[in-house]
Short mmCIF file of C-alpha atoms in Angstrom, two decimals:
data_model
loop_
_atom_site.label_atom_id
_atom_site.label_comp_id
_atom_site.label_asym_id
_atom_site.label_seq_id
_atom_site.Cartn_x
_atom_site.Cartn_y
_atom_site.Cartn_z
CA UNK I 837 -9.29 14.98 -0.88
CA UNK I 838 -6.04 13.77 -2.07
CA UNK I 839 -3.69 13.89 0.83
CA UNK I 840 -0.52 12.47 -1.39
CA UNK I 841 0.09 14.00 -4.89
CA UNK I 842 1.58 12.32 -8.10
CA UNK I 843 1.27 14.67 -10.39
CA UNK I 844 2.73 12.55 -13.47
CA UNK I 845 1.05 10.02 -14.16
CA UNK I 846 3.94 8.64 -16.57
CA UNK I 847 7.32 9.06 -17.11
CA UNK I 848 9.47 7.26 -19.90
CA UNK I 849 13.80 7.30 -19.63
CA UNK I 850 16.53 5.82 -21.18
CA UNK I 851 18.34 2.93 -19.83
CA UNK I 852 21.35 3.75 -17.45
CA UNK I 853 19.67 7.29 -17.31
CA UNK I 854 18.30 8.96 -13.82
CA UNK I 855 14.45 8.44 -12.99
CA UNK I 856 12.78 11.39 -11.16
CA UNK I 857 9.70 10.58 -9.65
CA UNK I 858 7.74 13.05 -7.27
CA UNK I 859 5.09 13.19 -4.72
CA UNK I 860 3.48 16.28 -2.70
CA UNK I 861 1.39 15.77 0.21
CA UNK I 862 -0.41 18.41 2.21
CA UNK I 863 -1.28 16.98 5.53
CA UNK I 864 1.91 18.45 7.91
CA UNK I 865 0.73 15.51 10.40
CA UNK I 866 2.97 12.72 8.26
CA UNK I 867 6.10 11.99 9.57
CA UNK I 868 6.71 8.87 7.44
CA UNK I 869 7.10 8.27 3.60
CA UNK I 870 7.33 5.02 2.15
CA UNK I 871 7.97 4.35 -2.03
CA UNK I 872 6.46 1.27 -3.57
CA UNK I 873 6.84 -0.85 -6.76
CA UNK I 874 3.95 -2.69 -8.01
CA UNK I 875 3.85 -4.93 -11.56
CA UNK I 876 0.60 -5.82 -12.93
CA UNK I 877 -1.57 -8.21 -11.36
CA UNK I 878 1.01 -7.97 -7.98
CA UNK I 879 0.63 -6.34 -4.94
CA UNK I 880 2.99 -3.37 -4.06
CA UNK I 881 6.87 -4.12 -3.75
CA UNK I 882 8.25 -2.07 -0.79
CA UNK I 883 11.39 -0.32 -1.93
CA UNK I 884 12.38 2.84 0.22
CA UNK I 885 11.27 4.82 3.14
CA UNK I 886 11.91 7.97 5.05
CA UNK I 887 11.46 9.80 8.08
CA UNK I 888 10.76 12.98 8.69
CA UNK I 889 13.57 13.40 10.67
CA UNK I 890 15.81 13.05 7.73
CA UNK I 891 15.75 14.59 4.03
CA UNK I 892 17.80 12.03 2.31
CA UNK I 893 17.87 8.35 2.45
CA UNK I 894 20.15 6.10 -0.16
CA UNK I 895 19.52 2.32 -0.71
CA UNK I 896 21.61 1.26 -3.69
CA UNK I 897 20.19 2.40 -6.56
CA UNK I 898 17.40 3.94 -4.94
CA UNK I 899 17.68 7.47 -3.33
CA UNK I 900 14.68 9.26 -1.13
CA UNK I 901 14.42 12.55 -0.53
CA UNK I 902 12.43 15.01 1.34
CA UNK I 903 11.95 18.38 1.14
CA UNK I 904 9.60 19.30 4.55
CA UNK I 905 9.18 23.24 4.17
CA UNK I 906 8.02 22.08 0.38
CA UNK I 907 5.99 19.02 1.58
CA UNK I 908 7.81 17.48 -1.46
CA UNK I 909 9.52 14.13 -1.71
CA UNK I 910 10.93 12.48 -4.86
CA UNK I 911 12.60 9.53 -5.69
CA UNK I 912 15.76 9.14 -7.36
CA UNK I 913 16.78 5.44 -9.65
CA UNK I 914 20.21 5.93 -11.09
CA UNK I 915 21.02 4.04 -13.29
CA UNK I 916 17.70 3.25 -14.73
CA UNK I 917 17.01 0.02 -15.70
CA UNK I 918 14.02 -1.93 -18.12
CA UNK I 919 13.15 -4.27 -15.24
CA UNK I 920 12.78 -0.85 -13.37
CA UNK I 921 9.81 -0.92 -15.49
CA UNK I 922 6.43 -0.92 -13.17
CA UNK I 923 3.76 1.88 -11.16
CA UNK I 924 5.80 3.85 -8.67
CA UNK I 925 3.52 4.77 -5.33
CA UNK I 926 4.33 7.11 -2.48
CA UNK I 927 2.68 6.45 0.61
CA UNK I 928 2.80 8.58 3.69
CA UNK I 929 1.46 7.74 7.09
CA UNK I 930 0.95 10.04 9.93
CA UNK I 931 2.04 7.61 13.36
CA UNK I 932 0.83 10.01 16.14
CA UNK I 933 -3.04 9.26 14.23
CA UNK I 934 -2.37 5.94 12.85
CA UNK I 935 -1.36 3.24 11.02
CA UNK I 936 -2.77 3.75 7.35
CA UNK I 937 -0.83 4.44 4.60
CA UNK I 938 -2.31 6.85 2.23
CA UNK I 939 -1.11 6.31 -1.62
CA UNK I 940 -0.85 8.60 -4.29
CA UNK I 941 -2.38 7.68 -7.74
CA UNK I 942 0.92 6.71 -8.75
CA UNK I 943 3.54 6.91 -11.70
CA UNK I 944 4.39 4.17 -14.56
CA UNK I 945 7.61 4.47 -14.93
CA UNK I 946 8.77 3.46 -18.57
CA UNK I 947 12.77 2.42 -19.13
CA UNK I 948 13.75 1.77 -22.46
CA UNK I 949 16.82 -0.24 -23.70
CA UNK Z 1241 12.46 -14.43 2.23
CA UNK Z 1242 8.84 -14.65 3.68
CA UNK Z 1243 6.07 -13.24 2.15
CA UNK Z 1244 2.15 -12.31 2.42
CA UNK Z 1245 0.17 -15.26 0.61
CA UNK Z 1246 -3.59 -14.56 0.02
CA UNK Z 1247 -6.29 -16.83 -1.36
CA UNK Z 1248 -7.79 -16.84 -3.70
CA UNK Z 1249 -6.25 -15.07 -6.48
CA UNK Z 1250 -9.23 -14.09 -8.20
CA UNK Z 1251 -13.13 -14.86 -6.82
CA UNK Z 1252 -16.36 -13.84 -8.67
CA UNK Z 1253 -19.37 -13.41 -7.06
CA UNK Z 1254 -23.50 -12.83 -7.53
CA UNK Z 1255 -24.20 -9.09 -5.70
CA UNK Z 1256 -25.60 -10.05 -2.31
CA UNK Z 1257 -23.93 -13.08 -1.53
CA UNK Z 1258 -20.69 -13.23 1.26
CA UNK Z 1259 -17.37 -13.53 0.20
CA UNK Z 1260 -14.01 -14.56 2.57
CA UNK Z 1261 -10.88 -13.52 1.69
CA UNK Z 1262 -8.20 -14.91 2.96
CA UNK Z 1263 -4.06 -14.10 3.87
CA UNK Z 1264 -0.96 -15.42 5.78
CA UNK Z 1265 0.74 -12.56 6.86
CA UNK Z 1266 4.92 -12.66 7.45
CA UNK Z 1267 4.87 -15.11 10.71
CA UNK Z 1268 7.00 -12.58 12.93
CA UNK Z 1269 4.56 -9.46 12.06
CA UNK Z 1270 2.14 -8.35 14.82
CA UNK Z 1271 0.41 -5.68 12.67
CA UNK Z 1272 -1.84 -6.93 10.18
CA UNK Z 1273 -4.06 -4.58 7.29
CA UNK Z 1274 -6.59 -4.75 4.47
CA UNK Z 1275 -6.40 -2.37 1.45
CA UNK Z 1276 -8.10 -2.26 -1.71
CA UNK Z 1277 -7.77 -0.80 -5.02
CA UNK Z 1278 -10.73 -0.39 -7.32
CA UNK Z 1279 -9.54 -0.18 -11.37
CA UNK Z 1280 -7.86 2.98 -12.10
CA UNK Z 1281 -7.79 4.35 -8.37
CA UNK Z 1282 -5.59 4.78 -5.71
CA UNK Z 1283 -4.80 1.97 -3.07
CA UNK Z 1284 -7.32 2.80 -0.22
CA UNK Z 1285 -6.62 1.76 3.59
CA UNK Z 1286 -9.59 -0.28 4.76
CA UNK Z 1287 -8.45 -1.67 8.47
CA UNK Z 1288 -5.46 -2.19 10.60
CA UNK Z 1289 -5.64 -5.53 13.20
CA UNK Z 1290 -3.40 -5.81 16.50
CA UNK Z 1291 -3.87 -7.88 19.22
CA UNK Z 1292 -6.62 -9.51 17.73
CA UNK Z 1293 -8.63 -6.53 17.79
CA UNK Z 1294 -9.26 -3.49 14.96
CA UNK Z 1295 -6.87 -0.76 15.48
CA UNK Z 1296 -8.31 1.70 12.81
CA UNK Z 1297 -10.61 1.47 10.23
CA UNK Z 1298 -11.17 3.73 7.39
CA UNK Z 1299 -15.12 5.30 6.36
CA UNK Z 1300 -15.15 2.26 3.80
CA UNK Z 1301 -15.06 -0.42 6.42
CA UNK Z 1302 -18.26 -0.04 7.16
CA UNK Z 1303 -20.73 -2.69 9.14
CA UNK Z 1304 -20.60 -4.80 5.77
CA UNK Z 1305 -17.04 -5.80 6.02
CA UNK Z 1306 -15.33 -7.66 9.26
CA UNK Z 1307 -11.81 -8.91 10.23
CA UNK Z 1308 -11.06 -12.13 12.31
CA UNK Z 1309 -7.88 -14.17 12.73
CA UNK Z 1310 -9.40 -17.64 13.60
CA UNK Z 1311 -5.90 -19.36 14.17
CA UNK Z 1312 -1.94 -18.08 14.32
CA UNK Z 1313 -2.14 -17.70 11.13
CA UNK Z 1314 -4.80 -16.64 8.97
CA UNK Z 1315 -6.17 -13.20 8.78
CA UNK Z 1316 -9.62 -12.56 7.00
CA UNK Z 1317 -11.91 -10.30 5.37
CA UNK Z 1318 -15.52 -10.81 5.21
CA UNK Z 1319 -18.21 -9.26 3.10
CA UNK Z 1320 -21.19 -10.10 4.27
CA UNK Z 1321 -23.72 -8.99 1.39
CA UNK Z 1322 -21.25 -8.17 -1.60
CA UNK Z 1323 -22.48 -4.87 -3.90
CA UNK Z 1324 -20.87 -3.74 -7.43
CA UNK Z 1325 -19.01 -1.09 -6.29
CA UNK Z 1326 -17.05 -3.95 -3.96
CA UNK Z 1327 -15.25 -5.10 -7.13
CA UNK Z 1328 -11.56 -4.26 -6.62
CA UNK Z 1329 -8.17 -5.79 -5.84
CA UNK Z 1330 -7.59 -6.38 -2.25
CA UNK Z 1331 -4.75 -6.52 -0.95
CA UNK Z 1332 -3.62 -7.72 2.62
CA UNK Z 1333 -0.51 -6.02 4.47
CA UNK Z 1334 1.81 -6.97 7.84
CA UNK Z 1335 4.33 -5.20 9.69
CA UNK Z 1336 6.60 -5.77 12.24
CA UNK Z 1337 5.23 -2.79 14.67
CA UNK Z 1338 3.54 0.10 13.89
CA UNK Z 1339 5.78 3.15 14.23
CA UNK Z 1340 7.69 4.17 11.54
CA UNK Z 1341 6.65 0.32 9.58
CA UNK Z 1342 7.26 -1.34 6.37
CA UNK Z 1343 3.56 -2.53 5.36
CA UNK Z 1344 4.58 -5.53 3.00
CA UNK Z 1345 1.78 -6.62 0.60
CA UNK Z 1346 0.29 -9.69 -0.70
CA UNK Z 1347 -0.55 -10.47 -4.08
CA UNK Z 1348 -4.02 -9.71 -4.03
CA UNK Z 1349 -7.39 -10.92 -4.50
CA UNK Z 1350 -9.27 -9.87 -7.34
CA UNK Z 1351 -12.81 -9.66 -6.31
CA UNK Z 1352 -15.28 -9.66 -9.02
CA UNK Z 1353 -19.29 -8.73 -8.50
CA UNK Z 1354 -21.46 -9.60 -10.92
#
């Protein structure tokens, strides 16, 4: 049962180009979305979260947003950059049943020079 | 900046036997977690630890796998009788609270059963 969607498993860009990456989820109980980086042999990099409460949040390069009625969420990188190179997770937790983060599959992001 | 540790970085063992793996979590966290990731799946929750106690635990912690943080500052995993399908990376987690938290992950252990 796979309560967080990615749905591309890869995705190559162009340096200084935007990076796209989305997630789905279908349980309506999360109410918290978190994006991680991971490199191989690493654990996963925490980069951006949201809250339901909100459909956008901005870091820098890094822009989250969520789309509730959609149960979509996808993250922005602009401008793209090779060390931007790595496996992009979404994680969503639901806090009124919990503390575990569920992960999608996740997407290898590719940024070429 | 402070960051998860975990030891070791890679441990092989003979099906059956125990295996401890071990973490420092961030020293201001209060929330501490185990997940895993077998090759080529997703990274699967195993157990959440608060007040030195389990908070949640997924269906794969099952009676083979415990939790203990013997001092103020290690935070365990135990295996007792290790199987094949235990090979995977695990990776430990903190957090400041639990609402609305940024899990931040270790490194990993790769666990390898022969």
């Amino acid at each position: 049962d796979q309560q967080v969607k990615q749905n591309s498993p890869s995705l190559s860009v162009q340096e200084g180009r935007i990076s796209i990456l989305n997630c789905d989820y279908t349980n309506s109980m999360f109410d918290y979305f978190l994006w991680y980086k991971k490199y191989p042999a690493e654990g996963p990099t925490f980069l951006i979260s949201i809250s339901s409460i909100k459909d956008k949040n901005e870091d820098g390069r890094f822009t989250v947003f969520l789309n509730k009625s959609a149960k979509h969420l996808s993250l922005h990188i602009v401008p793209s950059q090779p060390g931007d190179s790595a496996v992009y997770f979404c994680a969503a937790v639901a806090n009124q049943a919990g503390t575990a983060l569920i992960f999608g599959k996740g997407t290898t992001l590719s940024v070429s020079s | 900046e402070p960051e998860v540790t975990q030891t070791p970085s890679h441990q092989v063992t003979q099906m059956g036997q125990e295996v401890i793996l071990r973490c420092v979590p961030i020293s201001n966290h209060l929330y501490f977690y185990w997940y895993r990731q077998i090759l080529g799946q997703k990274v699967e929750f195993l157990v959440s630890f608060y007040n030195n106690e389990i908070s949640e635990k997924s269906e794969i912690f099952d009676d083979q796998f415990s939790v203990e943080r013997p001092d103020g500052s290690n935070f365990t995993l135990k295996i007792r009788s290790t199987k094949l399908e235990d090979s995977a990376m695990y990776f430990c987690a903190s957090s400041v609270d639990s609402y609305y938290n940024e899990q931040f992950f270790g490194p990993g252990t790769r666990l390898t059963v022969l």
